[in-house]
Amino acid sequence: MSELEGAEARHKVVVVGSGFGGLFGTKALRKSPVDVTMVAKTTHHLFQPLLYQVATGILSQGEIAAPTREVLAKQKNASVLLGEVVDIDLEARTVTSQVLGVEKVVPYDSLIVAAGASQSYFGNDHFAEFAPGMKSIDDALELRGRIFGAFELAELAASRGEKVQDLLTFVVVGAGPTGVEMAGQIAELAHRTLNTDFRHINTEKARVVLVDAAPQVLPPFGESLGMKAQRSLEKIGVEVMLGAMVTDVDEYGLEVKFKDGRTERINSSAKIWAAGVQANPLGKLLAEQSGAPLDRAGRIGVNADLTLPGYPEVFVVGDMISLDNLPGVAQVAIQGAKYAAKEIDGRLKGQAPQKPFKYFDKGSMAVIGRFRAVMMVGRFRVSGVIAWLSWLAVHLMYLTGFKNRVTALLRWFVSFVGRDRSERTMTEQQVFARRALGRLEGGAKDLVSLRRPEDAVEDRRHELEAQAAEEARLTDAHERGVRVG
Ligand SMILES: Cc1cc2nc3c(=O)[nH]c(=O)nc-3n(C[C@H](O)[C@H](O)[C@H](O)COP(=O)(O)OP(=O)(O)OC[C@H]3O[C@@H](n4cnc5c(N)ncnc54)[C@H](O)[C@@H]3O)c2cc1C
């Protein structure tokens, strides 16, 4: 058999997504006799747990988004393909992806789908324009622009003698870990970082409101840690509004309805949505073809070995699955992807199937502010500095890339020991480009010109050659600087 034939005969694994499931699944196959193609709609692996620090100016986007090509550069059996997966054909065993209108169909022998989840607005998707969620780098940068922009607009308004309180009101919807972390950081930003930077406004008077329909903050952490977190938030100046359901959001604020029927309007220019998740629509696509059930959040029911019912060659992992009430956390995706990779490898080596997938819970933590966090590991509960130090160690350990760990540590030193933020840059693009793109029917695709016909390229070449010849002639004839006429 020739070398080429040998290469063609290798088992083909396609991995959808470059998040925790996708990247860790691909890496776990590095020693297997397979060729892996990782198809993802971004060129990076995003460390979502630190998105809030990009939004609030502590970290740069590069520090939490390692380029997947660089991460996988040394893994010779893996290749990366940029594209949004738009179709998976379970019978033909192909994955179809698109980027800027260019389509690619990749065949597979085994498939790992790890496309994650997005923000859910509970059927009110129009809220998204006024209250972005926090799932991507685009989200975090837009929020950074909106948050720092609100202080700038307030300064401008104050300098003109206008009222500023609405501009200095920040509302975070959702009191889960993301909402708590975000609200805590905005409060520290307003009260600690920016308080000497402005001349017309007092940033310490900024109002930071954390709203949730639930009766407590951080419900998965239990009542006592939830209470501790709430008290810590209040100490750093966050107003916690519980039992308050958001019923409307517009450009200038939002409306909440309390359990007793009372409604309240909160005027605010910067609103952040951190409530609710919706599994990736690829789950629905797989469910339609396989008959697998979907839960209310669009998560797909999988077998105990993470395979799709009726399709043992297809694994679904991470935030997309509904199995044994597993939480939507990074470790579920990482452990699931490693399990799927091991199963694929074992099958090729003729090994018996593994026992059903079992998630090992390594614990949860949420940061409230500097030196304040809550942590839960099994029955063990802790809050305060110890929890914060544990958070620091765990996040450094899991952040992808050595250089990112070093720079993140430096930036945390600057922000937590000092009071500065290294990444306060904001641009018009951050705030408005996505909205502008959204108004184009085909999005970014509409901005890409059709390929120039060959003759148009040649015309341009002649034009450039003539221009270069004229430049050279002018220099050689000493005609530069000579007055004409
Ligand atoms: C703000 C925030 C904070 C969080 N904090 C924590 C925390 O502190 N601890 C914790 O354990 N968990 C945390 N989580 C949850 C954790 O990040 C997720 O559980 C984890 O990322 C799930 O991994 P996944 O692989 O299923 O999905 P993801 O990591 O979301 O990866 C999905 C991948 O699929 C790609 N993709 C999506 N659709 C397509 C498509 N159609 N075609 C191609 N590619 C596609 C995406 O670009 C991405 O690369 C947090 C999440 C968020 C949003």
Coordinates of C-alpha atoms and ligand atoms in Angstrom, one line a residue:
M1 CA 0.0 0.0 0.0
S2 CA 1.4 3.5 -0.9
E3 CA 1.8 6.1 1.8
L4 CA -1.0 8.1 0.3
E5 CA -3.4 5.2 0.3
G6 CA -2.5 4.6 4.0
A7 CA -3.3 8.2 4.8
E8 CA -6.6 8.1 3.0
A9 CA -7.7 5.0 4.9
R10 CA -7.3 6.7 8.3
H11 CA -10.4 7.1 10.3
K12 CA -11.8 10.7 9.9
V13 CA -13.1 12.5 13.0
V14 CA -14.8 15.8 12.6
V15 CA -15.2 18.0 15.7
V16 CA -17.7 20.8 15.7
G17 CA -16.7 23.8 17.9
S18 CA -13.4 25.1 19.4
G19 CA -14.7 25.7 22.9
F20 CA -14.1 23.5 25.9
G21 CA -15.6 20.4 24.4
G22 CA -14.2 20.9 20.9
L23 CA -10.6 21.8 21.8
F24 CA -10.2 19.3 24.6
G25 CA -11.8 16.5 22.4
T26 CA -9.4 17.3 19.6
K27 CA -6.4 17.3 21.9
A28 CA -7.5 14.0 23.5
L29 CA -7.2 12.4 20.0
R30 CA -3.6 13.4 19.5
K31 CA -2.2 9.9 19.9
S32 CA -5.0 8.1 18.1
P33 CA -4.7 6.7 14.5
V34 CA -7.2 9.3 13.2
D35 CA -7.3 12.5 11.2
V36 CA -9.2 15.2 13.1
T37 CA -10.8 18.2 11.4
M38 CA -12.0 20.8 13.9
V39 CA -14.7 23.0 12.3
A40 CA -15.5 26.2 14.2
K41 CA -17.0 29.6 13.5
T42 CA -14.2 31.5 15.3
T43 CA -10.5 31.2 14.9
H44 CA -10.0 31.1 18.7
H45 CA -10.7 28.9 21.8
L46 CA -12.6 31.2 24.1
F47 CA -12.2 31.0 27.9
Q48 CA -15.8 32.2 28.6
P49 CA -15.4 32.4 32.4
L50 CA -13.2 35.5 32.0
L51 CA -15.3 37.4 29.4
Y52 CA -16.6 39.7 32.1
Q53 CA -13.0 40.9 32.7
V54 CA -12.6 41.8 29.1
A55 CA -15.9 43.7 29.3
T56 CA -14.7 45.7 32.3
G57 CA -11.2 46.5 31.1
I58 CA -9.1 44.1 33.2
L59 CA -8.0 41.7 30.4
S60 CA -7.5 42.0 26.7
Q61 CA -9.5 39.8 24.4
G62 CA -6.3 38.0 23.2
E63 CA -5.6 36.8 26.8
I64 CA -8.8 34.8 26.9
A65 CA -9.0 33.7 23.3
A66 CA -6.0 31.6 22.2
P67 CA -5.7 31.0 18.4
T68 CA -6.7 27.4 17.8
R69 CA -4.2 27.0 15.0
E70 CA -1.4 28.0 17.4
V71 CA -2.7 25.7 20.1
L72 CA -2.9 22.7 17.7
A73 CA 0.2 23.6 15.6
K74 CA 2.1 20.6 17.0
Q75 CA -0.7 18.1 16.8
K76 CA 0.0 16.7 13.3
N77 CA -3.2 14.7 13.0
A78 CA -5.4 17.7 13.6
S79 CA -6.4 20.5 11.2
V80 CA -8.6 23.5 11.7
L81 CA -11.3 24.7 9.4
L82 CA -13.0 28.1 9.8
G83 CA -16.7 28.0 9.1
E84 CA -20.1 28.0 10.7
V85 CA -21.7 24.5 10.5
V86 CA -25.0 24.9 8.8
D87 CA -25.8 21.3 8.2
I88 CA -25.0 17.8 9.5
D89 CA -26.2 14.9 7.3
L90 CA -26.4 11.9 9.6
E91 CA -27.0 9.4 6.8
A92 CA -24.4 10.7 4.4
R93 CA -22.1 11.3 7.3
T94 CA -21.1 14.8 6.2
V95 CA -20.7 18.2 7.9
T96 CA -21.4 21.4 5.8
S97 CA -19.9 24.7 6.9
Q98 CA -19.9 28.2 5.4
V99 CA -17.8 31.3 5.8
L100 CA -18.5 34.5 3.9
G101 CA -20.6 32.5 1.4
V102 CA -17.9 29.9 0.8
E103 CA -19.2 26.4 1.5
K104 CA -17.2 23.3 2.5
V105 CA -18.5 19.7 3.0
V106 CA -16.4 17.5 5.2
P107 CA -17.1 13.7 5.5
Y108 CA -16.6 11.9 8.8
D109 CA -16.4 8.4 10.2
S110 CA -16.9 9.7 13.8
L111 CA -18.3 13.1 14.8
I112 CA -18.1 15.0 18.0
V113 CA -20.5 17.9 18.2
A114 CA -19.6 20.6 20.8
A115 CA -21.3 23.8 19.6
G116 CA -22.3 25.1 23.0
A117 CA -25.1 27.4 23.9
S118 CA -26.1 31.0 23.4
Q119 CA -28.0 33.6 25.4
S120 CA -31.7 33.1 25.8
Y121 CA -34.0 36.1 26.0
F122 CA -37.0 33.8 26.8
G123 CA -38.7 34.6 23.5
N124 CA -37.9 38.3 23.6
D125 CA -35.0 38.4 21.1
H126 CA -35.4 42.1 20.4
F127 CA -34.0 42.8 23.9
A128 CA -30.6 41.7 22.6
E129 CA -30.1 45.0 20.7
F130 CA -30.4 47.0 24.0
A131 CA -29.0 44.5 26.5
P132 CA -26.2 42.4 24.9
G133 CA -25.5 39.0 26.5
M134 CA -22.0 37.8 27.3
K135 CA -21.1 34.8 25.3
S136 CA -18.5 35.9 22.8
I137 CA -15.5 38.3 22.3
D138 CA -17.9 40.5 20.2
D139 CA -20.3 40.7 23.2
A140 CA -17.5 41.5 25.7
L141 CA -16.0 44.3 23.6
E142 CA -19.4 45.8 22.8
L143 CA -20.2 45.8 26.5
R144 CA -16.8 47.4 27.3
G145 CA -17.7 50.1 24.8
R146 CA -21.1 50.6 26.3
I147 CA -20.0 50.6 30.0
F148 CA -17.0 53.0 29.6
G149 CA -19.0 54.9 27.0
A150 CA -21.8 55.6 29.6
F151 CA -19.3 57.3 31.9
E152 CA -18.1 59.4 29.0
L153 CA -21.6 60.4 28.0
A154 CA -22.4 61.3 31.6
E155 CA -19.3 63.5 31.8
L156 CA -20.4 65.3 28.6
A157 CA -24.0 65.7 29.9
A158 CA -22.7 67.0 33.2
S159 CA -20.5 69.6 31.5
R160 CA -23.6 70.9 29.7
G161 CA -25.5 71.1 33.0
E162 CA -27.7 68.1 32.2
K163 CA -28.9 65.3 34.4
V164 CA -26.6 62.2 34.5
Q165 CA -28.2 59.7 36.8
D166 CA -29.8 57.5 34.0
L167 CA -26.4 57.5 32.2
L168 CA -24.7 56.4 35.4
T169 CA -27.2 53.5 36.1
F170 CA -26.0 50.1 35.1
V171 CA -28.4 47.1 35.2
V172 CA -27.2 43.5 35.1
V173 CA -30.0 41.0 34.5
G174 CA -29.5 37.6 36.0
A175 CA -27.9 36.8 39.3
G176 CA -26.0 33.6 38.4
P177 CA -22.2 33.6 38.5
T178 CA -21.9 35.7 35.3
G179 CA -24.3 38.4 36.5
V180 CA -22.8 38.5 40.0
E181 CA -19.2 38.8 38.6
M182 CA -20.3 41.5 36.1
A183 CA -22.2 43.6 38.6
G184 CA -19.3 43.3 41.1
Q185 CA -16.8 44.5 38.5
I186 CA -18.9 47.5 37.3
A187 CA -19.3 48.6 41.0
E188 CA -15.5 48.4 41.6
L189 CA -14.9 50.2 38.3
A190 CA -17.2 53.0 39.3
H191 CA -16.2 53.3 42.9
R192 CA -12.5 52.4 42.8
T193 CA -11.0 52.8 39.4
L194 CA -12.6 55.7 37.7
N195 CA -13.3 57.9 40.7
T196 CA -10.4 60.3 40.1
D197 CA -10.6 60.4 36.3
F198 CA -13.6 62.7 35.6
R199 CA -14.0 66.4 36.3
H200 CA -17.8 66.8 36.1
I201 CA -19.2 63.6 37.4
N202 CA -18.7 61.7 40.6
T203 CA -18.5 58.0 39.4
E204 CA -19.0 56.8 43.0
K205 CA -22.6 57.9 42.6
A206 CA -23.1 55.4 39.9
R207 CA -26.0 53.0 40.5
V208 CA -25.3 49.3 39.8
V209 CA -28.4 47.1 39.9
L210 CA -28.5 43.3 39.8
V211 CA -31.9 42.1 38.9
D212 CA -33.3 38.6 39.0
A213 CA -36.7 36.9 39.1
A214 CA -35.4 34.3 41.5
P215 CA -35.6 34.9 45.3
Q216 CA -31.8 34.7 45.9
V217 CA -28.5 35.3 44.1
L218 CA -26.5 32.3 42.9
P219 CA -29.2 29.6 43.5
P220 CA -26.9 26.7 42.5
F221 CA -24.6 27.6 45.4
G222 CA -27.3 27.1 48.0
E223 CA -29.0 29.5 50.4
S224 CA -26.2 30.3 52.8
L225 CA -23.5 31.0 50.2
G226 CA -26.2 32.9 48.2
M227 CA -26.8 35.2 51.2
K228 CA -23.1 35.7 51.8
A229 CA -22.6 36.7 48.1
Q230 CA -25.6 39.1 48.3
R231 CA -24.1 40.8 51.4
S232 CA -20.7 41.1 49.8
L233 CA -22.3 42.6 46.7
E234 CA -24.2 45.1 48.8
K235 CA -21.0 46.0 50.7
I236 CA -19.3 47.0 47.4
G237 CA -22.3 49.1 46.4
V238 CA -24.4 46.8 44.2
E239 CA -28.2 47.1 44.6
V240 CA -29.7 43.6 44.6
M241 CA -33.2 43.5 43.3
L242 CA -34.7 40.0 43.7
G243 CA -38.1 38.5 42.7
A244 CA -38.1 41.1 39.9
M245 CA -38.9 39.8 36.4
V246 CA -37.7 41.9 33.4
T247 CA -40.8 42.4 31.2
D248 CA -39.4 44.9 28.7
V249 CA -36.1 46.4 27.6
D250 CA -35.6 49.4 25.3
E251 CA -32.8 51.8 24.5
Y252 CA -33.3 54.0 27.6
G253 CA -34.0 51.4 30.3
L254 CA -36.1 48.4 31.3
E255 CA -39.2 47.4 33.1
V256 CA -39.5 44.9 36.0
K257 CA -42.5 43.3 37.5
F258 CA -42.5 42.0 41.1
K259 CA -44.3 39.0 42.5
D260 CA -47.1 41.2 44.0
G261 CA -47.9 42.7 40.6
R262 CA -46.0 46.0 41.2
T263 CA -44.0 47.2 38.2
E264 CA -41.0 49.5 38.2
R265 CA -39.1 51.3 35.4
I266 CA -35.3 51.6 35.7
N267 CA -33.8 54.1 33.3
S268 CA -30.4 53.0 32.3
S269 CA -28.1 53.4 29.2
A270 CA -26.0 50.4 29.9
K271 CA -27.8 47.1 30.4
I272 CA -26.3 43.6 30.4
W273 CA -28.2 40.4 29.9
A274 CA -26.8 37.5 31.9
A275 CA -29.9 35.4 32.3
G276 CA -30.8 32.2 30.5
V277 CA -29.2 30.0 28.0
Q278 CA -30.4 28.4 24.8
A279 CA -28.5 25.4 23.3
N280 CA -27.0 25.7 19.9
P281 CA -29.6 25.2 17.0
L282 CA -27.5 22.3 15.7
G283 CA -29.1 20.3 18.6
K284 CA -32.5 20.8 16.9
L285 CA -31.1 19.7 13.6
L286 CA -29.7 16.5 15.1
A287 CA -33.0 15.9 16.9
E288 CA -35.0 16.2 13.8
Q289 CA -32.9 13.6 12.0
S290 CA -32.4 11.2 14.9
G291 CA -35.7 11.6 16.8
A292 CA -33.7 12.4 20.0
P293 CA -35.7 14.6 22.5
L294 CA -35.0 18.3 23.1
D295 CA -35.6 20.0 26.4
R296 CA -37.0 23.5 26.9
A297 CA -33.6 25.1 26.5
G298 CA -33.0 23.2 23.2
R299 CA -30.6 20.7 24.8
I300 CA -30.6 17.3 23.1
G301 CA -31.1 14.0 25.0
V302 CA -28.2 11.7 24.4
N303 CA -27.4 8.1 25.4
A304 CA -25.5 7.4 28.6
D305 CA -22.3 7.1 26.5
L306 CA -23.0 10.6 25.0
T307 CA -23.9 9.2 21.6
L308 CA -26.9 10.3 19.6
P309 CA -29.7 7.7 19.7
G310 CA -29.4 5.4 16.7
Y311 CA -26.1 7.0 15.6
P312 CA -23.2 5.4 17.7
E313 CA -20.6 7.3 15.6
V314 CA -22.0 10.7 16.7
F315 CA -21.2 12.1 20.1
V316 CA -22.7 15.3 21.5
V317 CA -21.0 16.9 24.5
G318 CA -21.0 20.0 26.7
D319 CA -23.7 22.7 26.9
M320 CA -25.7 21.1 24.1
I321 CA -26.7 18.0 26.0
S322 CA -29.5 17.1 28.4
L323 CA -28.3 14.2 30.5
D324 CA -28.8 13.5 34.3
N325 CA -29.3 17.2 35.0
L326 CA -25.7 17.9 34.3
P327 CA -24.9 21.6 34.7
G328 CA -23.7 23.8 31.8
V329 CA -20.1 24.2 33.0
A330 CA -16.7 23.8 31.4
Q331 CA -15.8 20.6 33.2
V332 CA -18.9 18.8 31.8
A333 CA -17.8 19.7 28.3
I334 CA -14.1 18.8 28.9
Q335 CA -14.8 15.5 30.6
G336 CA -17.5 14.6 28.0
A337 CA -15.2 15.4 25.1
K338 CA -12.3 13.3 26.6
Y339 CA -14.7 10.4 27.1
A340 CA -15.9 10.6 23.5
A341 CA -12.3 10.7 22.2
K342 CA -11.4 7.7 24.4
E343 CA -14.3 5.8 23.0
I344 CA -13.4 6.5 19.4
D345 CA -9.8 5.5 20.1
G346 CA -10.9 2.3 21.9
R347 CA -13.3 1.3 19.1
L348 CA -10.4 1.5 16.6
K349 CA -8.3 -0.6 18.8
G350 CA -11.1 -3.2 19.3
Q351 CA -11.5 -2.4 23.0
A352 CA -14.8 -3.0 24.9
P353 CA -17.0 0.1 25.3
Q354 CA -16.4 2.2 28.4
K355 CA -18.9 2.4 31.3
P356 CA -21.5 5.1 30.9
F357 CA -20.2 8.7 31.2
K358 CA -19.9 9.9 34.8
Y359 CA -19.3 13.6 35.5
F360 CA -16.8 14.3 38.3
D361 CA -17.8 17.5 40.0
K362 CA -14.7 19.5 40.8
G363 CA -16.7 22.3 42.4
S364 CA -17.9 25.8 41.5
M365 CA -16.9 29.3 42.3
A366 CA -18.0 32.9 41.6
V367 CA -16.0 36.1 42.2
I368 CA -17.8 39.1 43.7
G369 CA -15.0 41.6 43.7
R370 CA -11.4 41.8 44.6
F371 CA -10.5 39.4 47.4
R372 CA -14.2 38.3 47.6
A373 CA -15.5 35.1 46.2
V374 CA -17.7 32.1 47.1
M375 CA -16.7 28.5 46.5
M376 CA -18.4 25.1 46.8
V377 CA -16.5 21.8 46.5
G378 CA -18.7 18.8 47.4
R379 CA -20.0 19.6 50.9
F380 CA -17.3 22.1 51.6
R381 CA -18.4 25.8 51.4
V382 CA -16.1 28.8 51.7
S383 CA -16.3 32.5 51.0
G384 CA -14.0 35.5 51.2
V385 CA -10.2 35.7 50.5
I386 CA -9.6 31.9 50.5
A387 CA -12.3 31.4 47.9
W388 CA -10.8 34.3 45.9
L389 CA -7.3 32.9 46.0
S390 CA -8.6 29.5 44.9
W391 CA -10.4 31.2 42.0
L392 CA -7.2 32.8 41.0
A393 CA -5.2 29.6 41.0
V394 CA -7.9 27.6 39.2
H395 CA -8.3 30.2 36.4
L396 CA -4.6 30.5 35.9
M397 CA -4.3 26.8 35.6
Y398 CA -7.1 26.4 33.0
L399 CA -6.3 29.6 30.9
T400 CA -5.0 28.3 27.6
G401 CA -1.4 29.3 26.8
F402 CA 1.6 30.0 29.0
K403 CA 2.0 33.6 27.8
N404 CA -1.7 34.3 28.5
R405 CA -1.2 33.1 32.1
V406 CA 1.8 35.4 32.6
T407 CA 0.1 38.5 31.2
A408 CA -3.2 37.7 33.0
L409 CA -1.4 37.5 36.3
L410 CA 0.2 40.9 35.7
R411 CA -3.1 42.5 34.8
W412 CA -4.7 41.1 37.9
F413 CA -1.9 42.5 40.0
V414 CA -2.5 45.9 38.3
S415 CA -6.3 45.8 38.9
F416 CA -6.7 44.0 42.2
V417 CA -3.6 45.2 44.2
G418 CA -3.6 48.5 42.4
R419 CA -6.8 50.2 41.1
D420 CA -6.2 50.5 37.4
R421 CA -7.5 48.7 34.4
S422 CA -5.1 47.9 31.6
E423 CA -7.7 47.5 28.8
R424 CA -9.9 50.5 28.6
T425 CA -9.7 51.0 24.9
M426 CA -13.0 51.4 23.2
T427 CA -13.8 52.2 19.6
E428 CA -17.0 53.1 17.6
Q429 CA -16.7 49.7 15.9
Q430 CA -17.0 47.8 19.2
V431 CA -20.3 49.5 20.0
F432 CA -22.0 49.9 16.7
A433 CA -20.4 47.6 14.1
R434 CA -22.4 44.5 15.0
R435 CA -25.7 46.4 15.0
A436 CA -24.8 47.8 11.6
L437 CA -23.9 44.3 10.3
G438 CA -27.2 42.9 11.7
R439 CA -29.1 45.4 9.5
L440 CA -27.5 43.9 6.3
E441 CA -29.6 40.9 5.1
G442 CA -26.6 38.6 4.6
G443 CA -24.4 40.1 7.4
A444 CA -20.7 40.3 6.6
K445 CA -21.2 38.3 3.4
D446 CA -22.9 41.3 1.9
L447 CA -19.7 43.3 2.3
V448 CA -17.5 40.8 0.4
S449 CA -17.1 41.7 -3.3
L450 CA -17.5 39.0 -5.9
R451 CA -14.2 37.8 -7.2
R452 CA -12.8 40.2 -9.8
P453 CA -12.9 38.7 -13.3
E454 CA -9.4 37.8 -14.5
D455 CA -9.2 40.8 -17.0
A456 CA -10.1 43.3 -14.2
V457 CA -7.1 42.0 -12.2
E458 CA -4.8 42.3 -15.3
D459 CA -6.1 45.9 -15.9
R460 CA -5.2 46.8 -12.4
R461 CA -1.7 45.2 -12.8
H462 CA -1.1 47.3 -15.9
E463 CA -2.2 50.4 -14.1
L464 CA 0.2 49.7 -11.2
E465 CA 3.1 48.9 -13.6
A466 CA 2.5 52.2 -15.5
Q467 CA 2.4 54.1 -12.2
A468 CA 5.7 52.5 -11.1
A469 CA 7.3 53.3 -14.4
E470 CA 6.2 56.9 -14.2
E471 CA 7.6 57.1 -10.6
A472 CA 10.9 55.8 -11.7
R473 CA 11.0 58.1 -14.8
L474 CA 10.4 61.1 -12.7
T475 CA 13.2 60.3 -10.3
D476 CA 15.7 59.4 -13.1
A477 CA 14.9 62.5 -15.1
H478 CA 15.3 64.7 -11.9
E479 CA 11.9 66.1 -12.5
R480 CA 10.7 66.0 -8.9
G481 CA 10.4 69.3 -7.3
V482 CA 10.6 71.1 -10.7
R483 CA 7.9 73.7 -11.1
V484 CA 5.7 72.9 -14.1
G485 CA 4.6 75.7 -16.3
Ligands
LIG1 C1 -19.9 34.5 30.7 C2 -19.7 33.0 31.1 C3 -19.1 32.6 32.2 C4 -18.9 31.3 32.6 N1 -18.3 31.0 33.7 C5 -18.0 29.7 34.0 C6 -17.3 29.3 35.1 O1 -16.8 30.1 35.9 N2 -17.0 28.0 35.3 C7 -17.5 27.0 34.5 O2 -17.2 25.8 34.7 N3 -18.2 27.3 33.4 C8 -18.5 28.6 33.1 N4 -19.2 29.0 32.0 C9 -19.8 27.9 31.2 C10 -18.8 27.3 30.3 O3 -18.1 28.3 29.6 C11 -19.5 26.4 29.3 O4 -20.2 25.4 30.0 C12 -18.6 25.7 28.3 O5 -18.0 26.7 27.5 C13 -19.3 24.7 27.5 O6 -18.4 24.2 26.6 P1 -18.9 23.7 25.1 O7 -17.7 23.1 24.4 O8 -20.1 22.9 25.2 O9 -19.3 25.1 24.4 P2 -18.4 26.4 24.1 O10 -17.2 26.4 25.0 O11 -19.4 27.5 24.1 O12 -18.0 26.1 22.6 C14 -18.8 26.1 21.5 C15 -18.0 26.3 20.3 O13 -18.8 26.0 19.1 C16 -18.6 27.0 18.2 N5 -19.8 27.0 17.4 C17 -21.1 27.4 17.8 N6 -21.9 27.2 16.8 C18 -21.2 26.7 15.7 C19 -21.5 26.4 14.4 N7 -22.8 26.4 13.9 N8 -20.5 26.0 13.6 C20 -19.2 25.9 14.0 N9 -18.9 26.3 15.3 C21 -19.9 26.6 16.1 C22 -18.3 28.2 19.0 O14 -17.7 29.2 18.2 C23 -17.4 27.7 20.1 O15 -16.1 27.5 19.6 C24 -19.4 30.3 31.7 C25 -20.1 30.7 30.5 C26 -20.2 32.0 30.2 C27 -20.9 32.4 28.9

